[in-house]
Coordinates of C-alpha atoms in Angstrom, one line a residue:
Chain W
M13 CA -115.5 -47.3 -64.4
N14 CA -114.8 -43.7 -63.7
I15 CA -117.7 -41.6 -62.7
L16 CA -117.3 -37.8 -62.7
R17 CA -118.7 -36.5 -59.5
F18 CA -119.0 -33.0 -58.3
K19 CA -119.6 -32.4 -54.7
F20 CA -121.0 -28.9 -54.0
T21 CA -119.3 -27.2 -51.0
Y22 CA -118.9 -23.6 -50.0
N23 CA -115.2 -23.9 -51.1
S24 CA -116.3 -24.7 -54.6
I25 CA -118.2 -21.4 -55.1
P26 CA -115.2 -19.4 -56.2
R27 CA -114.2 -22.2 -58.7
L28 CA -117.8 -22.3 -59.9
A29 CA -117.9 -18.5 -60.3
F30 CA -114.8 -18.8 -62.6
V31 CA -115.8 -21.9 -64.5
L32 CA -119.4 -20.9 -65.3
P33 CA -118.6 -17.5 -67.0
A34 CA -115.8 -19.3 -69.0
I35 CA -118.3 -21.8 -70.3
F36 CA -121.0 -19.2 -71.2
F37 CA -118.5 -16.8 -72.6
L38 CA -117.9 -19.3 -75.4
C39 CA -121.6 -19.6 -75.9
S40 CA -122.6 -15.9 -75.8
C41 CA -121.6 -15.2 -79.4
T42 CA -123.4 -13.1 -82.1
T43 CA -124.2 -14.0 -85.7
T44 CA -124.3 -11.0 -88.1
E45 CA -125.5 -11.1 -91.6
I46 CA -125.1 -8.1 -94.0
D47 CA -126.8 -7.7 -97.4
E48 CA -125.9 -5.0 -99.8
F49 CA -128.0 -3.8 -102.8
R50 CA -126.4 -1.3 -105.2
Q51 CA -128.3 0.6 -107.8
S52 CA -125.7 3.1 -109.0
P53 CA -122.0 3.7 -108.6
T54 CA -120.8 5.9 -105.8
A55 CA -117.7 7.9 -104.9
I56 CA -116.8 10.7 -102.4
S57 CA -113.9 13.1 -102.2
F58 CA -112.2 14.2 -99.0
D59 CA -113.9 17.7 -99.0
E60 CA -117.4 16.1 -99.2
S61 CA -119.5 14.8 -96.3
I62 CA -122.4 12.5 -95.6
V63 CA -125.1 12.7 -92.9
I64 CA -126.5 9.6 -91.2
L65 CA -130.1 10.2 -90.0
G66 CA -132.4 7.9 -88.0
R67 CA -136.0 7.3 -89.1
R68 CA -138.3 8.3 -86.3
Q69 CA -141.8 8.4 -87.9
N70 CA -142.8 4.9 -87.0
N71 CA -145.5 4.5 -84.3
N72 CA -144.1 1.4 -82.6
Y73 CA -140.4 2.2 -82.4
E74 CA -137.8 4.8 -83.4
T75 CA -134.2 4.2 -84.5
E76 CA -132.1 4.8 -81.5
E77 CA -129.9 7.9 -81.4
D78 CA -127.1 5.9 -79.9
F79 CA -127.1 3.4 -82.8
V80 CA -127.0 6.3 -85.3
T81 CA -124.0 7.9 -83.4
C82 CA -122.3 4.5 -83.3
V83 CA -122.6 3.9 -87.1
A84 CA -121.4 7.5 -87.7
D85 CA -118.3 6.8 -85.5
V86 CA -117.4 3.7 -87.4
V87 CA -117.8 5.5 -90.8
S88 CA -115.8 8.5 -89.7
R89 CA -112.8 6.5 -88.3
G90 CA -110.1 4.2 -89.6
Q91 CA -109.0 3.5 -93.1
N92 CA -111.0 5.2 -95.9
S93 CA -112.9 7.2 -93.3
I94 CA -115.6 9.6 -94.5
S95 CA -116.5 13.0 -93.0
V96 CA -119.9 12.6 -91.2
V97 CA -122.0 15.6 -90.2
D98 CA -123.4 15.3 -86.6
E99 CA -127.1 14.2 -86.7
Q100 CA -128.4 16.7 -84.1
L101 CA -126.3 19.6 -85.6
F102 CA -127.8 18.8 -89.0
L103 CA -131.4 18.4 -87.7
D104 CA -131.2 21.8 -85.9
A105 CA -129.6 23.6 -88.9
M106 CA -132.2 22.2 -91.3
F107 CA -135.1 22.7 -88.9
P108 CA -138.0 22.1 -89.7
F109 CA -137.4 20.0 -92.8
F110 CA -136.1 16.8 -91.3
E111 CA -138.4 16.4 -88.3
P112 CA -140.3 13.1 -87.9
R113 CA -143.4 14.5 -89.5
T114 CA -141.7 16.6 -92.2
A115 CA -138.7 14.5 -93.3
P116 CA -138.6 13.4 -96.9
M117 CA -139.8 9.7 -97.1
R118 CA -138.9 9.2 -100.8
T119 CA -136.4 10.7 -103.2
G120 CA -139.3 12.5 -104.9
H121 CA -139.8 14.5 -101.7
L122 CA -136.1 15.3 -101.7
E123 CA -136.6 17.0 -105.1
Q124 CA -139.4 19.1 -103.6
L125 CA -137.2 20.0 -100.6
M126 CA -134.3 21.0 -102.9
A127 CA -136.7 23.4 -104.7
V128 CA -136.8 25.4 -101.4
D129 CA -133.9 27.8 -101.7
V130 CA -133.0 28.2 -98.0
A131 CA -133.0 24.4 -97.6
A132 CA -130.9 23.7 -100.8
D133 CA -128.4 26.5 -99.7
K134 CA -128.0 25.0 -96.3
L135 CA -127.4 21.5 -97.7
E136 CA -124.7 22.9 -100.0
E137 CA -123.1 24.8 -97.1
F138 CA -122.7 21.5 -95.3
G139 CA -121.1 20.0 -98.4
I140 CA -123.2 16.9 -98.1
E141 CA -123.0 14.4 -100.9
Y142 CA -125.1 11.5 -99.5
I143 CA -127.9 11.2 -97.0
V144 CA -128.0 7.8 -95.2
W145 CA -131.4 6.9 -93.6
L146 CA -131.1 4.3 -90.8
D147 CA -134.2 2.4 -89.9
G148 CA -134.4 -0.4 -87.4
I149 CA -134.6 -1.7 -83.9
T150 CA -133.1 -4.2 -81.5
E151 CA -135.7 -6.6 -80.0
R152 CA -135.3 -8.8 -76.9
S153 CA -137.0 -12.2 -76.8
D154 CA -136.9 -15.7 -75.3
Q155 CA -136.2 -14.3 -71.8
S156 CA -136.1 -17.2 -69.2
G157 CA -134.7 -18.1 -65.9
S158 CA -134.7 -16.3 -62.6
I159 CA -132.2 -14.8 -60.1
S160 CA -133.0 -14.3 -56.5
C161 CA -130.9 -12.1 -54.2
T162 CA -130.9 -12.0 -50.4
I163 CA -129.3 -9.7 -47.9
G164 CA -128.9 -10.2 -44.2
P165 CA -126.8 -9.1 -41.3
G166 CA -124.0 -11.5 -42.2
G167 CA -123.8 -10.5 -45.9
G168 CA -125.8 -11.1 -49.0
G169 CA -125.7 -12.9 -52.3
C170 CA -127.6 -13.9 -55.5
F171 CA -128.2 -17.3 -57.0
G172 CA -129.9 -18.2 -60.2
F173 CA -129.6 -18.0 -63.9
G174 CA -131.1 -15.8 -66.6
T175 CA -130.9 -15.9 -70.4
W176 CA -132.3 -13.9 -73.3
T177 CA -131.9 -13.3 -77.0
D178 CA -131.3 -10.0 -78.8
D179 CA -132.1 -9.5 -82.4
S180 CA -131.0 -6.3 -84.3
N181 CA -132.5 -5.5 -87.7
F182 CA -131.3 -2.3 -89.4
E183 CA -131.4 -1.0 -92.9
A184 CA -129.5 1.9 -94.3
E185 CA -130.8 3.6 -97.5
I186 CA -128.4 5.8 -99.3
W187 CA -129.6 8.9 -101.2
D188 CA -127.4 10.8 -103.7
L189 CA -128.0 14.5 -103.4
D190 CA -126.5 15.2 -106.9
T191 CA -128.8 12.8 -108.8
M192 CA -131.6 13.0 -106.1
S193 CA -132.0 9.3 -106.3
S194 CA -131.5 6.2 -104.1
V195 CA -128.1 4.6 -104.9
G196 CA -128.6 1.5 -102.8
S197 CA -129.2 0.0 -99.4
I198 CA -127.4 -2.1 -96.9
S199 CA -129.3 -4.3 -94.3
T200 CA -127.9 -6.0 -91.3
D201 CA -129.4 -8.7 -89.1
A202 CA -127.5 -9.6 -86.0
N203 CA -128.7 -11.9 -83.2
G204 CA -127.2 -13.5 -80.1
Q205 CA -128.0 -15.0 -76.8
S206 CA -126.9 -13.5 -73.5
Y207 CA -126.5 -15.3 -70.1
M208 CA -126.5 -14.1 -66.6
P209 CA -125.4 -16.8 -64.1
A210 CA -125.5 -15.6 -60.5
V211 CA -123.3 -17.5 -57.9
V212 CA -123.0 -15.0 -55.0
I213 CA -122.7 -12.2 -57.5
P214 CA -124.5 -11.9 -60.9
I215 CA -122.1 -12.2 -63.8
P216 CA -123.5 -10.7 -67.0
L217 CA -122.3 -12.4 -70.2
I218 CA -123.8 -10.1 -72.8
A219 CA -123.8 -10.9 -76.5
R220 CA -122.8 -7.6 -78.2
V221 CA -125.6 -7.8 -80.8
E222 CA -126.2 -4.1 -81.4
A223 CA -122.5 -3.3 -81.3
N224 CA -121.8 -6.0 -83.9
A225 CA -124.7 -4.8 -86.1
C226 CA -123.2 -1.2 -85.8
S227 CA -119.7 -2.1 -86.7
G228 CA -120.8 -4.4 -89.6
L229 CA -123.1 -1.8 -91.0
G230 CA -120.7 1.0 -90.5
N231 CA -117.8 -0.7 -92.3
Q232 CA -120.0 -1.9 -95.2
L233 CA -121.4 1.6 -95.5
K234 CA -117.9 3.1 -95.7
Q235 CA -116.9 0.6 -98.5
F236 CA -120.2 1.3 -100.3
I237 CA -119.9 5.1 -100.4
N238 CA -116.2 5.0 -101.2
G239 CA -117.2 2.9 -104.3
S240 CA -115.5 -0.3 -103.3
G241 CA -118.6 -2.2 -102.2
T242 CA -119.4 -5.4 -103.9
Chain E
M18 CA -129.7 -0.6 -17.3
T19 CA -133.5 -0.8 -17.6
T20 CA -133.7 3.0 -17.9
S21 CA -131.1 3.0 -20.6
L22 CA -132.9 0.3 -22.6
T23 CA -136.2 2.2 -22.3
S24 CA -134.5 5.4 -23.4
I25 CA -133.0 3.7 -26.5
S26 CA -136.3 2.1 -27.3
A27 CA -138.2 5.4 -27.0
H28 CA -135.6 7.2 -29.1
G29 CA -135.8 4.4 -31.8
A30 CA -139.6 4.7 -31.8
L31 CA -139.4 8.5 -32.3
K32 CA -136.9 8.0 -35.2
G33 CA -139.2 5.3 -36.7
F34 CA -142.2 7.6 -36.4
L35 CA -140.4 10.5 -38.1
L36 CA -139.1 8.3 -40.8
S37 CA -142.6 6.9 -41.4
A38 CA -144.1 10.4 -41.5
I39 CA -141.5 11.5 -44.0
L40 CA -142.1 8.5 -46.2
L41 CA -145.9 9.0 -46.0
L42 CA -145.6 12.6 -47.0
T43 CA -143.2 11.9 -49.8
A44 CA -145.5 9.1 -51.1
C45 CA -148.5 11.5 -51.1
S46 CA -146.9 14.5 -52.8
A47 CA -147.0 14.8 -56.6
T48 CA -143.8 15.1 -58.5
T49 CA -143.4 18.4 -60.4
I50 CA -141.8 18.3 -63.8
N51 CA -140.8 21.6 -65.3
I52 CA -140.3 21.2 -69.1
S53 CA -137.2 22.8 -70.3
G54 CA -135.3 22.9 -73.6
T55 CA -133.9 25.0 -76.4
F56 CA -135.3 25.1 -79.9
P57 CA -133.6 26.0 -83.2
A58 CA -134.9 28.9 -85.3
P59 CA -136.8 27.6 -88.3
L60 CA -135.1 27.9 -91.7
V61 CA -137.9 29.5 -93.6
Q62 CA -138.6 32.6 -95.8
K63 CA -140.0 35.3 -93.6
L64 CA -143.4 36.7 -94.3
P65 CA -143.4 40.5 -94.7
L66 CA -145.7 41.0 -91.7
T67 CA -145.5 42.8 -88.4
V68 CA -147.4 40.7 -85.9
G69 CA -148.3 41.3 -82.3
V70 CA -148.3 38.2 -80.1
F71 CA -150.3 37.9 -76.9
Y72 CA -149.8 35.1 -74.5
D73 CA -152.6 34.8 -71.9
D74 CA -152.1 33.7 -68.3
A75 CA -153.5 30.2 -69.1
F76 CA -150.8 29.8 -71.8
T77 CA -147.9 31.4 -69.9
N78 CA -148.6 29.3 -66.8
H79 CA -149.8 26.1 -68.5
S80 CA -149.7 23.2 -66.1
F81 CA -151.1 19.7 -66.6
I82 CA -151.8 17.3 -63.7
E83 CA -151.5 13.5 -64.3
I84 CA -153.7 11.6 -61.8
N85 CA -152.6 8.3 -60.2
D86 CA -155.1 5.8 -61.4
N87 CA -155.0 3.7 -58.2
T88 CA -155.3 6.4 -55.6
G89 CA -156.9 9.2 -57.5
D90 CA -154.2 11.6 -56.2
D91 CA -152.1 14.0 -58.2
Q92 CA -149.1 12.0 -59.5
Y93 CA -147.2 14.4 -61.7
I94 CA -147.6 18.1 -62.3
I95 CA -146.2 19.0 -65.7
N96 CA -145.4 22.7 -66.1
S97 CA -144.8 23.5 -69.8
G98 CA -145.7 27.2 -69.9
S99 CA -142.2 28.6 -69.9
S100 CA -141.1 26.2 -72.7
Q101 CA -144.1 27.1 -74.8
I102 CA -143.2 30.8 -74.5
E103 CA -139.5 30.0 -75.3
L104 CA -140.6 28.0 -78.4
F105 CA -142.9 30.7 -79.7
N106 CA -140.4 33.5 -79.0
T107 CA -137.8 31.6 -81.1
M108 CA -140.2 30.5 -83.9
L109 CA -142.3 33.6 -84.6
P110 CA -139.4 36.0 -85.3
A111 CA -138.2 33.4 -87.9
V112 CA -141.6 33.3 -89.6
F113 CA -142.6 37.0 -89.5
E114 CA -140.6 40.1 -90.4
E115 CA -141.3 41.7 -87.0
V116 CA -142.9 40.4 -83.8
V117 CA -144.1 42.6 -81.0
Q118 CA -145.1 41.0 -77.6
L119 CA -148.4 42.5 -76.3
D120 CA -149.4 43.0 -72.7
S121 CA -153.1 42.7 -73.6
I122 CA -155.1 42.2 -76.8
D123 CA -156.5 45.7 -76.4
S124 CA -153.0 47.3 -76.6
A125 CA -152.8 46.2 -80.3
N126 CA -155.0 49.1 -81.3
A127 CA -152.7 51.6 -79.8
L128 CA -149.7 50.3 -81.7
N129 CA -149.1 51.6 -85.2
G130 CA -147.9 49.3 -88.0
L131 CA -149.2 46.0 -86.7
D132 CA -150.7 43.8 -89.5
A133 CA -152.2 41.2 -87.2
V134 CA -152.4 39.8 -83.7
F135 CA -151.5 36.2 -83.0
I136 CA -153.0 34.4 -79.9
P137 CA -151.9 30.8 -79.2
G138 CA -153.8 28.7 -76.7
I139 CA -153.6 25.1 -75.4
E140 CA -156.9 23.2 -75.5
E141 CA -155.8 19.7 -74.4
F142 CA -152.6 18.1 -73.1
Q143 CA -152.1 14.4 -72.7
V144 CA -149.2 12.4 -71.4
G145 CA -148.5 8.7 -71.9
L146 CA -146.2 7.1 -69.3
P147 CA -144.7 3.6 -69.9
Q148 CA -146.0 2.4 -66.5
K149 CA -149.5 3.1 -67.7
T150 CA -149.5 2.5 -71.4
R151 CA -147.2 -0.6 -71.2
L152 CA -145.3 0.8 -74.2
N153 CA -141.6 1.5 -73.8
V154 CA -142.0 5.1 -74.8
Y155 CA -143.0 8.4 -73.1
E156 CA -145.5 10.3 -75.2
I157 CA -146.9 13.8 -75.1
W158 CA -149.8 15.0 -77.2
V159 CA -151.0 18.6 -77.3
K160 CA -154.0 20.3 -79.0
Y161 CA -153.5 24.0 -79.7
N162 CA -156.1 26.6 -80.7
M163 CA -154.4 29.3 -82.8
R164 CA -156.0 32.6 -83.5
L165 CA -155.0 35.4 -85.8
A166 CA -156.9 38.6 -85.5
R167 CA -156.9 42.1 -87.0
T168 CA -155.9 44.9 -84.7
N169 CA -159.5 45.8 -84.2
G170 CA -160.2 42.3 -82.8
D171 CA -161.9 40.8 -85.8
Y172 CA -160.7 37.2 -86.4
I173 CA -158.8 36.4 -89.6
A174 CA -158.4 32.7 -88.7
D175 CA -159.1 30.4 -85.8
W176 CA -157.6 27.0 -86.3
V177 CA -156.6 23.8 -84.4
M178 CA -153.1 22.3 -84.5
T179 CA -151.8 19.1 -82.8
A180 CA -148.3 18.2 -81.7
Y181 CA -147.0 14.8 -80.8
G182 CA -143.7 13.7 -79.3
K183 CA -142.3 10.4 -78.1
S184 CA -139.1 9.5 -76.4
P185 CA -137.9 5.9 -75.9
E186 CA -137.7 4.6 -72.3
E187 CA -134.1 4.1 -71.3
T188 CA -132.5 2.1 -68.5
F189 CA -132.1 4.1 -65.3
Q190 CA -133.9 7.1 -66.9
S191 CA -136.1 9.2 -64.6
V192 CA -139.7 9.9 -65.4
D193 CA -138.9 13.6 -65.4
A194 CA -136.2 13.1 -68.1
G195 CA -138.5 10.9 -70.3
V196 CA -141.4 13.3 -70.1
N197 CA -139.1 16.3 -70.8
D198 CA -137.6 14.6 -73.9
A199 CA -141.1 13.7 -75.2
A200 CA -142.3 17.2 -74.6
N201 CA -139.4 18.7 -76.4
V202 CA -140.1 16.5 -79.4
A203 CA -143.7 17.6 -79.3
L204 CA -142.8 21.3 -79.2
R205 CA -140.4 20.8 -82.2
D206 CA -143.3 19.0 -84.0
L207 CA -145.6 22.0 -83.4
A208 CA -142.9 24.4 -84.6
A209 CA -142.3 22.3 -87.8
S210 CA -146.0 22.1 -88.6
F211 CA -146.6 25.8 -87.8
T212 CA -143.7 27.2 -89.9
L213 CA -144.5 25.0 -92.9
G214 CA -148.3 25.2 -92.6
F215 CA -149.0 28.7 -91.5
G216 CA -149.4 30.1 -95.1
N217 CA -151.6 27.1 -96.1
V218 CA -154.4 27.7 -93.6
P219 CA -157.2 28.6 -96.0
E220 CA -158.4 31.8 -94.2
I221 CA -154.8 33.0 -93.8
K222 CA -153.9 32.3 -97.4
E223 CA -156.9 34.3 -98.5
W224 CA -156.1 37.2 -96.1
L225 CA -152.4 37.2 -97.3
R226 CA -153.6 37.4 -100.9
S227 CA -156.2 40.1 -100.3
E228 CA -153.7 42.2 -98.4
N229 CA -151.0 41.6 -101.0
F230 CA -148.6 40.0 -98.6
L231 CA -148.2 36.9 -100.8
E232 CA -146.4 36.9 -104.0
E233 CA -148.5 35.2 -106.8

């Protein structure tokens, strides 16, 4: 009978440092689910633009600026790319109409805003066809494990193990400025577990949850606005 | 050899003492945060008014001290005066046809062509730090007292406005940067409410109508 035995020696540390990440790399994957709801047909020409704005009126959280920038990057690059107006540039130019307290929450408010000549003129100047509202957050849960590090005259090192789960939930609502109505929404739910084994040095094996949510949502949004969404 | 050891040990003790003194002084001193930022000019239809604006010393040099709950010492000194002035100097010329900065309220009488005098003031300033609130956001809340007066000093309106700003806590972000970001959001919030709400303050609306500044 063969019994697999592992004897821990100092010589085995480099081997362990290589094997452990390899094992956990396979485990630290992300699951992404994307749902699309279309109310009306959409299309965009090369001389028209969209703007992607983060919702920031919620008390408990606000949609991260980095996530908005990431989705805008995905939409404005690659095949069937769409021209995206920079969020901060748009907010400054349209100030004070899209601030957390004054931004239109429903398409009815958009109609009221378009009745203000200076605001309507500025929107036309940008050539914006669709406004995309992004709302959501990435939450961390199930954190467990511990890592302890020591340092002494002869050197230092860490030993331990940590793990956590990230869950990204974002929704994009698309408003058509011509019809002043909502044309649909796309929601994404991504989750994944990250690991941090530490054998002398901590090795972070991070599940790219938010990055996957961003690329999934961005690509779906591109298809949706170009009119090829399902 | 003994002398040498004594000298090294005395030198080390002196270094240790100086280091401890520096650490102690640093630990006791409050961190000063000077709020800075730029603000966009609001996109609104100008009111046909020539307004004098007076910033008093309390407003110009506004400073808030956050106390350390454990020691009772000053923890952070937040200076927002210069940013407040920057904001009002950007916002008011976008709201009114002409804005004149006054050295004193009394000087308004000597100037011809002024329709009103505007005097902003800060009544309350609050800061929410993640280390105290246990929320992962920096928050700033400000209560303003706005006054609009005739050039002879009679009040047209005296009203309260509040501004709120929050900024998410980020990894490796300093407290200074978090507070500054939240303050800038709060200042933008004030400018947004002021520009869109100025004409809707009942006393101001009435005055604008009575003086024929408002189109029916």
